[in-house]
XYZ file of C-alpha atoms in Angstrom:
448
model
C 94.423 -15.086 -15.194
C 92.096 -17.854 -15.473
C 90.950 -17.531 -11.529
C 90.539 -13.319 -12.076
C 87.939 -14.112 -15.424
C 86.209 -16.688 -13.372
C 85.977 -14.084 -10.841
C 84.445 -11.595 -12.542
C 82.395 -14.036 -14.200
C 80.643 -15.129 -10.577
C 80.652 -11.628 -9.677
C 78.573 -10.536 -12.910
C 76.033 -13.087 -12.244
C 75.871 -12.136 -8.412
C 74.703 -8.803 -10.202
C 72.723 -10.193 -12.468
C 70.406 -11.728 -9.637
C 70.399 -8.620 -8.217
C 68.962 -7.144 -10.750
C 66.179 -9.366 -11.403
C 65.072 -9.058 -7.970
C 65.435 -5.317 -7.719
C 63.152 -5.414 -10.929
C 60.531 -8.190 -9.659
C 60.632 -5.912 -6.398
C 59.477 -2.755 -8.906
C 57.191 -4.510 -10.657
C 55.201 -6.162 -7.542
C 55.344 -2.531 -6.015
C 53.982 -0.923 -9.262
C 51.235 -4.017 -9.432
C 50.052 -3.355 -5.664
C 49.981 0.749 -6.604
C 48.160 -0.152 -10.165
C 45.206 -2.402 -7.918
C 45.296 -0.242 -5.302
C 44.720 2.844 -8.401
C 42.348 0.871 -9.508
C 40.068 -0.050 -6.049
C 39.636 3.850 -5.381
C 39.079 4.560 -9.009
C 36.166 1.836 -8.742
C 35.400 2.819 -5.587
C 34.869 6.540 -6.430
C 33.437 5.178 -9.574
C 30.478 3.335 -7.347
C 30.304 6.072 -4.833
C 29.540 8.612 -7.705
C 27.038 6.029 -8.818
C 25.040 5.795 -5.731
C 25.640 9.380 -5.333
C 23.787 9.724 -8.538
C 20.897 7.747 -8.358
C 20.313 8.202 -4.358
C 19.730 12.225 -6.444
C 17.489 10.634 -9.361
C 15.338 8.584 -6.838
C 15.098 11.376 -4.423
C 13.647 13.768 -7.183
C 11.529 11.186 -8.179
C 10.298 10.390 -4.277
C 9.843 14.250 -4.512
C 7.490 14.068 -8.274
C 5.354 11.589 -6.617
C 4.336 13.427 -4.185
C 3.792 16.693 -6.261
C 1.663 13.949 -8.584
C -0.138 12.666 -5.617
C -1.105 16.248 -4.799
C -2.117 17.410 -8.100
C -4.588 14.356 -7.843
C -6.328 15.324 -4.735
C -6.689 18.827 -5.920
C -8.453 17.221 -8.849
C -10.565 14.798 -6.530
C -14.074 17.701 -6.968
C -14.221 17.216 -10.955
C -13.266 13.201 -10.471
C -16.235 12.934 -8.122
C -18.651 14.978 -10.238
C -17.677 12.592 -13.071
C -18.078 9.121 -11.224
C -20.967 10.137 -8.543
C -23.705 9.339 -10.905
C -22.491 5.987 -11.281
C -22.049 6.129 -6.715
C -25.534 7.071 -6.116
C -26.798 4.680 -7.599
C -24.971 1.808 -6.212
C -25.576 3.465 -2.556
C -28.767 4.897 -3.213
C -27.011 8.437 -1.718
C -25.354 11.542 -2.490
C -21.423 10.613 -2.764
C -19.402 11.849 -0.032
C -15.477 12.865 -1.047
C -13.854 10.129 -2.664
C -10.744 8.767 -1.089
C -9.051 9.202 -4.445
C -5.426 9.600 -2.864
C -5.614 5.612 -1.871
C -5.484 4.717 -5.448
C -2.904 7.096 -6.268
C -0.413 3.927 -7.172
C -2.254 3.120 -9.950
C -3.799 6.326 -10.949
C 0.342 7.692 -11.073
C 1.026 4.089 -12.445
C 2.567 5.625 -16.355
C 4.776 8.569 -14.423
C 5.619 5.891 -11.706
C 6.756 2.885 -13.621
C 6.420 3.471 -17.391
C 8.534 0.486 -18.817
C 6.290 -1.780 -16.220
C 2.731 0.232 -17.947
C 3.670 -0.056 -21.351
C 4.482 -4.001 -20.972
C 1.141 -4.563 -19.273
C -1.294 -2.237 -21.690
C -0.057 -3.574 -24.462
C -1.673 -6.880 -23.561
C -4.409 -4.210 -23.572
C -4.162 -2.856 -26.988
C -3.086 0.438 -25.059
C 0.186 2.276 -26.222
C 1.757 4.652 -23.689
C 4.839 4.662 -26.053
C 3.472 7.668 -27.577
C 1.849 9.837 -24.460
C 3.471 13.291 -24.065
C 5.518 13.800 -20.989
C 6.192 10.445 -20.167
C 9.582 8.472 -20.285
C 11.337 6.049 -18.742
C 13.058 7.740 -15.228
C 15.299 4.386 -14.722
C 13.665 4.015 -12.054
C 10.196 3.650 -9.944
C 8.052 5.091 -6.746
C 4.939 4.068 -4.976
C 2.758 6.171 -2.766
C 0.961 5.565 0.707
C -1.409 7.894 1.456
C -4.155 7.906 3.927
C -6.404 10.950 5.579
C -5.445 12.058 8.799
C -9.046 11.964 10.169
C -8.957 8.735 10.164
C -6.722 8.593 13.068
C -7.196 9.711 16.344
C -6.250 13.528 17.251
C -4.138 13.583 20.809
C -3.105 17.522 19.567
C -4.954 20.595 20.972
C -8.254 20.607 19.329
C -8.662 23.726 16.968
C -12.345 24.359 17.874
C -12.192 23.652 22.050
C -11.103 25.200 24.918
C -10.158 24.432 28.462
C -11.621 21.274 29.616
C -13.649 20.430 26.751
C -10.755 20.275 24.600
C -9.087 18.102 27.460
C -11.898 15.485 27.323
C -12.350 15.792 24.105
C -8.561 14.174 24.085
C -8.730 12.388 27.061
C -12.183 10.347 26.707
C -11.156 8.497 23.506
C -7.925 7.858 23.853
C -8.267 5.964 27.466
C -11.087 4.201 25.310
C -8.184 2.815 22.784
C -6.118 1.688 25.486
C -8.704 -0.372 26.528
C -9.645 1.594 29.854
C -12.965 0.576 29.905
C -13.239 -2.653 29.443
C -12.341 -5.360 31.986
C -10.738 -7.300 31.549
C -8.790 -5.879 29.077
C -5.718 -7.561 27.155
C -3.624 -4.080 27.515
C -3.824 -4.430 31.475
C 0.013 -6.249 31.792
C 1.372 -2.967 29.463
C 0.215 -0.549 32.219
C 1.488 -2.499 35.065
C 4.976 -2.626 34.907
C 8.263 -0.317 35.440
C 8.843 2.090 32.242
C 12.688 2.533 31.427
C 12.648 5.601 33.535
C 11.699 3.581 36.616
C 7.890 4.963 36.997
C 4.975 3.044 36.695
C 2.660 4.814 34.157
C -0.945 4.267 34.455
C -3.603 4.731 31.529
C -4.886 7.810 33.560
C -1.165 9.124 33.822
C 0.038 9.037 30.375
C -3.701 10.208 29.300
C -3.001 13.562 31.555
C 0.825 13.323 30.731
C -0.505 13.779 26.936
C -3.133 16.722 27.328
C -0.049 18.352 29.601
C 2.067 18.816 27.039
C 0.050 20.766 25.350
C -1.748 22.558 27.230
C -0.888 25.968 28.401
C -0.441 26.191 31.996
C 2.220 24.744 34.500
C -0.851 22.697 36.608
C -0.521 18.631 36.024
C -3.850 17.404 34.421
C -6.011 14.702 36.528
C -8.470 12.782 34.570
C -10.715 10.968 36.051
C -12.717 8.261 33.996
C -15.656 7.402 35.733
C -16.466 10.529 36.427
C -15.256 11.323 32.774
C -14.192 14.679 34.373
C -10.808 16.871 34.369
C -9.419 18.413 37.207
C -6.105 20.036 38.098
C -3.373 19.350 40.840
C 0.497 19.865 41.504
C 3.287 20.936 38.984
C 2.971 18.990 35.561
C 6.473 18.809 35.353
C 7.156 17.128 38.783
C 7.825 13.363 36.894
C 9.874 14.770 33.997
C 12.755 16.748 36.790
C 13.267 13.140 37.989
C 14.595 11.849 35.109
C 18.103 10.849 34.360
C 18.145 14.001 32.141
C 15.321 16.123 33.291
C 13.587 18.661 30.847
C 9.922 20.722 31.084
C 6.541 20.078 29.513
C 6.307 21.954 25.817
C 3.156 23.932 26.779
C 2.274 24.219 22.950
C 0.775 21.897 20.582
C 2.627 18.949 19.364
C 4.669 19.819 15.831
C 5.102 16.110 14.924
C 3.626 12.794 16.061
C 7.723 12.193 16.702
C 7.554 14.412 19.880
C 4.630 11.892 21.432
C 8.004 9.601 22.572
C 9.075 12.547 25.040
C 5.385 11.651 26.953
C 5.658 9.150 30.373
C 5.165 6.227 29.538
C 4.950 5.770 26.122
C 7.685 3.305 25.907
C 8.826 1.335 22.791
C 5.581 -1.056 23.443
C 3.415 1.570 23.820
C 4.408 3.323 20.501
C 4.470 -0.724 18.402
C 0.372 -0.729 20.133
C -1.285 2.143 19.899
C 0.395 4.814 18.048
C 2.295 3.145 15.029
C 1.883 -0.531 14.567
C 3.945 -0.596 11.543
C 6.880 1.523 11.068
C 7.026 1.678 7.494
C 3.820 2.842 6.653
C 1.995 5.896 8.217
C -1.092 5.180 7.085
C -1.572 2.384 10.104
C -1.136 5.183 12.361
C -3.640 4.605 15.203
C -2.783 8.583 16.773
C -2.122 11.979 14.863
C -1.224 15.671 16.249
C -2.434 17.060 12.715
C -6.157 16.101 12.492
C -8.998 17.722 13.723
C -11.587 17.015 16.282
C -13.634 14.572 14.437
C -13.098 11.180 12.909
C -13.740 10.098 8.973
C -16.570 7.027 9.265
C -16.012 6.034 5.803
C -11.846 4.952 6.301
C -10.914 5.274 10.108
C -9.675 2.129 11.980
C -12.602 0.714 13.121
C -10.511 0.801 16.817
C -10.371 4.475 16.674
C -13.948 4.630 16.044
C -14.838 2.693 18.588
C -12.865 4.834 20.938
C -14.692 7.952 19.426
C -18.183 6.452 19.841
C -17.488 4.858 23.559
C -16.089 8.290 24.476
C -19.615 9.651 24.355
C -21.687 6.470 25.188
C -21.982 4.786 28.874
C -23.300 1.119 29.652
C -23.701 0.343 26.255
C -22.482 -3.560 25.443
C -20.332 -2.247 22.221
C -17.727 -0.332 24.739
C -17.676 -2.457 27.861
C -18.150 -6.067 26.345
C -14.543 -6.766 24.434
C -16.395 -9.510 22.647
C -18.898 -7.049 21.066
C -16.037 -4.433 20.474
C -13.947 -7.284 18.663
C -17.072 -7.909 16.506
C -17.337 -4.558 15.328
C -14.031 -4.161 14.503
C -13.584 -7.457 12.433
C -17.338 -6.487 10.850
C -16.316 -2.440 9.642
C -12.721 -4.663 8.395
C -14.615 -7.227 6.298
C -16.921 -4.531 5.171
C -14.216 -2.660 3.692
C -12.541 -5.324 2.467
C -15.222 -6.666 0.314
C -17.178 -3.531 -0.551
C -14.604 -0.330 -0.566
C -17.260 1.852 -0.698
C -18.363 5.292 1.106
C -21.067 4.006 2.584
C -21.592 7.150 4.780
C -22.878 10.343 3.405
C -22.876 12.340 6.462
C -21.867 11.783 9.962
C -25.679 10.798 10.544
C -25.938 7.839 8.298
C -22.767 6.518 10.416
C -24.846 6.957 13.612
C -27.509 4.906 12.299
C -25.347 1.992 11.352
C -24.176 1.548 15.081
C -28.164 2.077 16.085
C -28.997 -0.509 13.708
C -31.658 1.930 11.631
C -32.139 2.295 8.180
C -33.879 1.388 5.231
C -33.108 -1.245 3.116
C -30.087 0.120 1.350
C -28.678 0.984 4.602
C -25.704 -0.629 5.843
C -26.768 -2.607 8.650
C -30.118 -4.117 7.437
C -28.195 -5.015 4.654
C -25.471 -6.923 6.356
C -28.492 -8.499 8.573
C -29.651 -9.875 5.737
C -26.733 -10.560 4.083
C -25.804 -12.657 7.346
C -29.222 -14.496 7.752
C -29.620 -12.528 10.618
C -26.858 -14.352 12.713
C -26.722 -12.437 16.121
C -22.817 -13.947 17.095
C -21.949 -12.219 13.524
C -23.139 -8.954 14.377
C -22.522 -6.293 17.313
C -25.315 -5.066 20.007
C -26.913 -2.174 18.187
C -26.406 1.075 20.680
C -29.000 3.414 22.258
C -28.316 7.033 21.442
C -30.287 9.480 22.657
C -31.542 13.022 20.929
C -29.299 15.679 22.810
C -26.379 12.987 22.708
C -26.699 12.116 18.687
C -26.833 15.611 17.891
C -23.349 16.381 19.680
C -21.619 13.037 18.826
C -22.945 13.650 15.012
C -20.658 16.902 14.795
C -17.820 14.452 15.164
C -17.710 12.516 12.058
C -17.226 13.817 9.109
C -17.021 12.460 5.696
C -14.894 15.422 4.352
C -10.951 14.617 4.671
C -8.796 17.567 4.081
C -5.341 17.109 5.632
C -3.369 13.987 3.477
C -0.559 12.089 4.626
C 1.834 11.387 1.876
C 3.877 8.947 1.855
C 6.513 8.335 -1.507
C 8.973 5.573 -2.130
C 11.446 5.770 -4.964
C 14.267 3.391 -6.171
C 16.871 3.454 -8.313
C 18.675 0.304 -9.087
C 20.480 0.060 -4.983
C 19.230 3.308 -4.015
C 16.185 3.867 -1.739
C 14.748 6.890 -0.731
C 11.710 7.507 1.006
C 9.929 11.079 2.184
C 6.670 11.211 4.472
C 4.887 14.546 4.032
C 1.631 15.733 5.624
C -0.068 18.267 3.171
C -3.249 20.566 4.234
C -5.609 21.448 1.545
C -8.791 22.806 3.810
C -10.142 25.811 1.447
C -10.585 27.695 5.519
C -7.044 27.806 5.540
C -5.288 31.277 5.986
C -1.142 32.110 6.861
C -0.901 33.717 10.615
C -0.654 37.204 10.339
C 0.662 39.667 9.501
C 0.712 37.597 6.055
C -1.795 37.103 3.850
C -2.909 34.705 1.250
C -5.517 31.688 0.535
C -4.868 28.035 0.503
C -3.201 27.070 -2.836
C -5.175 24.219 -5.032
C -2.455 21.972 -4.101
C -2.264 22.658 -0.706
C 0.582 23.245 2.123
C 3.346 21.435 3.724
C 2.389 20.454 7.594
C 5.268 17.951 7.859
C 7.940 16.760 5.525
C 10.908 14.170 6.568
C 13.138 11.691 4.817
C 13.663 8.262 6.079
């Protein structure tokens, strides 16, 4: 009797273990299932999150530019209200005003209100109470630069046939440094591109104008001669590639489609067509401007280009030295005096002739300088018939904007680059009909 009880006894505790571990077993299961509950809860939880404000910064990207464009539409009354004030610091008429560079902190209250209100109310000013303004949670900025100030490798609007060929082809083997020798682009031109051709400047010069022009005949530019002349298949070098494909024959749609040209390899692109990746506005080449060049805000390399296109034998665009000095002059100019200092394409021309009177440009910056010849460039010689052609291209009138808009929202980044025309010339292809809206139209528009 005694052995059956202490039987039972062992067996009830053997089940009694049991037990507990079956129920330690359930609860580890049920804690893994609970955390495992809870990591996709949090998960979708964040997801929704950056779901959300990737939305709220992406309208926001999209406001600033709609901002930005309601500014330049407004740039005719801004100018009529400050030119007084211009004129009499220049001692000319006031060209456009680049108003769309100080769109940051013209936008500042719609951009960043909570950062405003902090920083005017140092300044007695109150945005608290300004209609139409709250805080988005979030912020944007906005690049935004003219596209004449870059230089145009697209089909000019106003050329044809070879003039609109060496009206390409002329400046832009002047920015890679064609003529002048040595030059410190020679090595890029010497090598192997990825595709196993070696690209001269004269090849990828042609390869450019070929891909838009209209025919199936390769371009051959020559640059002494500064003439254009045609020979063999254009599409000869792009049926040897590893995955062959045919010139486009049309004009360029985006400045994107320049990286399907020989030999404009990664290098190429960093150099001479966009130095830095994140900002448009350093953009040294453009398929949406026009045929002339903006004196008071393009890169003083592309005006060099521009002016050496036209010019032959003059020290400014065969000497490097006296091309570097114009470039680091136009850069300081800017830099301390951000100023239109150019009321027509004319006054531009004088500066490089070193004319003017004594509100001009150049005699004041010889005076400024003492008169210090290694701080100056070589004036250049222009003469009548040459002036009057090169004159027709500057212009001081900017009409097609890049746009550039960057909004956050706490982790969330978005950024849209837009190119928006607002000539008043402007008219939709036919059959359509209509006139160029105050705000302008849509060229280009990509998120990055």
């Amino acid at each position: 009797m005694t052995m059956t009880l202490h039987s039972r006894s062992h067996r009830h505790r053997k089940q009694q273990g049991v037990a507990l571990i079956v129920t330690l077993s359930a609860i580890a299961i049920l804690a893994v299932m609970v955390a495992d509950m809870h990591d996709n809860v949090r998960t979708s939880y964040e997801a929704a999150n950056a779901k959300r404000d990737e939305l709220r910064a992406e309208y926001l990207a999209i406001s600033g530019i709609s901002l930005t464009r309601l500014l330049i539409a407004n740039e005719p009354m801004i100018r009529q209200a400050v030119g007084p004030l211009l004129q009499a610091l220049v001692q000319k008429a006031p060209p456009q005003l680049p108003i769309w560079q100080f769109a940051n902190e013209a936008l500042a209250p719609f951009a960043n209100l909570e950062g405003v209100t902090a920083s005017g109310a140092a300044l007695g000013l109150d945005f608290s109470q300004a209609e139409g303004l709250s805080d988005t949670g979030g912020t944007f900025s906005i690049t935004a630069c003219a596209e004449s100030v870059k230089l145009n490798v697209n089909k000019p609007l106003s050329l044809q046939g070879d003039s609109a060929r060496l009206s390409v082809a002329v400046p832009v083997f002047t920015l890679l440094g064609g003529y002048q020798s040595p030059s410190a682009y020679d090595a890029m031109f010497a090598g192997r591109d990825a595709d196993g051709q070696i690209s001269s400047r004269t090849d990828i010069v042609s390869a450019l104008i070929d891909w838009w022009d209209f025919d199936q005949v390769a371009t051959q530019f020559d640059p002494g001669a500064r003439t254009i002349t045609s020979v063999g298949s254009e599409d000869n070098i792009y049926h040897r590639f590893e995955d062959p494909y045919e010139t486009k024959n049309a004009p360029y749609d985006s400045l994107e489609e320049l990286h399907l040209i020989r030999g404009i390899t990664d290098e190429f692109w960093a150099t001479f067509v966009r130095p830095d990746p994140s900002n448009a506005c350093e953009d040294l080449m453009t398929v949406y401007g026009g045929d002339t060049l903006n004196p008071n805000l393009a890169k003083p390399e592309s005006l060099l280009a521009k002016v050496c296109a036209s010019l032959t034998g003059q020290p400014l665009c065969v000497d490097a030295q006296e091309g570097a000095r114009f470039v680091q002059l136009v850069g300081t100019i800017r830099s301390m005096f951000p100023l239109p200092w150019f009321s027509r394409g004319g006054d531009f021309l004088d500066f490089l002739e070193g004319k003017g009177g004594e509100n001009d440009l150049f005699p004041l910056l010889t005076s400024f300088m003492g008169g210090d010849p290694s701080l100056l460039f070589t004036p250049v010689v222009i003469s009548q018939d040459i002036r009057a052609a090169l004159e027709k291209q500057f212009t001081v009138e900017s009409h097609v904007i890049t746009i550039q808009s960057v909004a956050k929202v706490q982790k969330a980044e978005v950024r849209i680059r837009s190119v928006v025309n607002f000539h008043n010339r402007w008219s939709p292809p036919p059959p359509n009909s209509g006139t160029m809206p105050s705000t302008g139209i849509f060229h280009y528009w990509r998120f990055h």
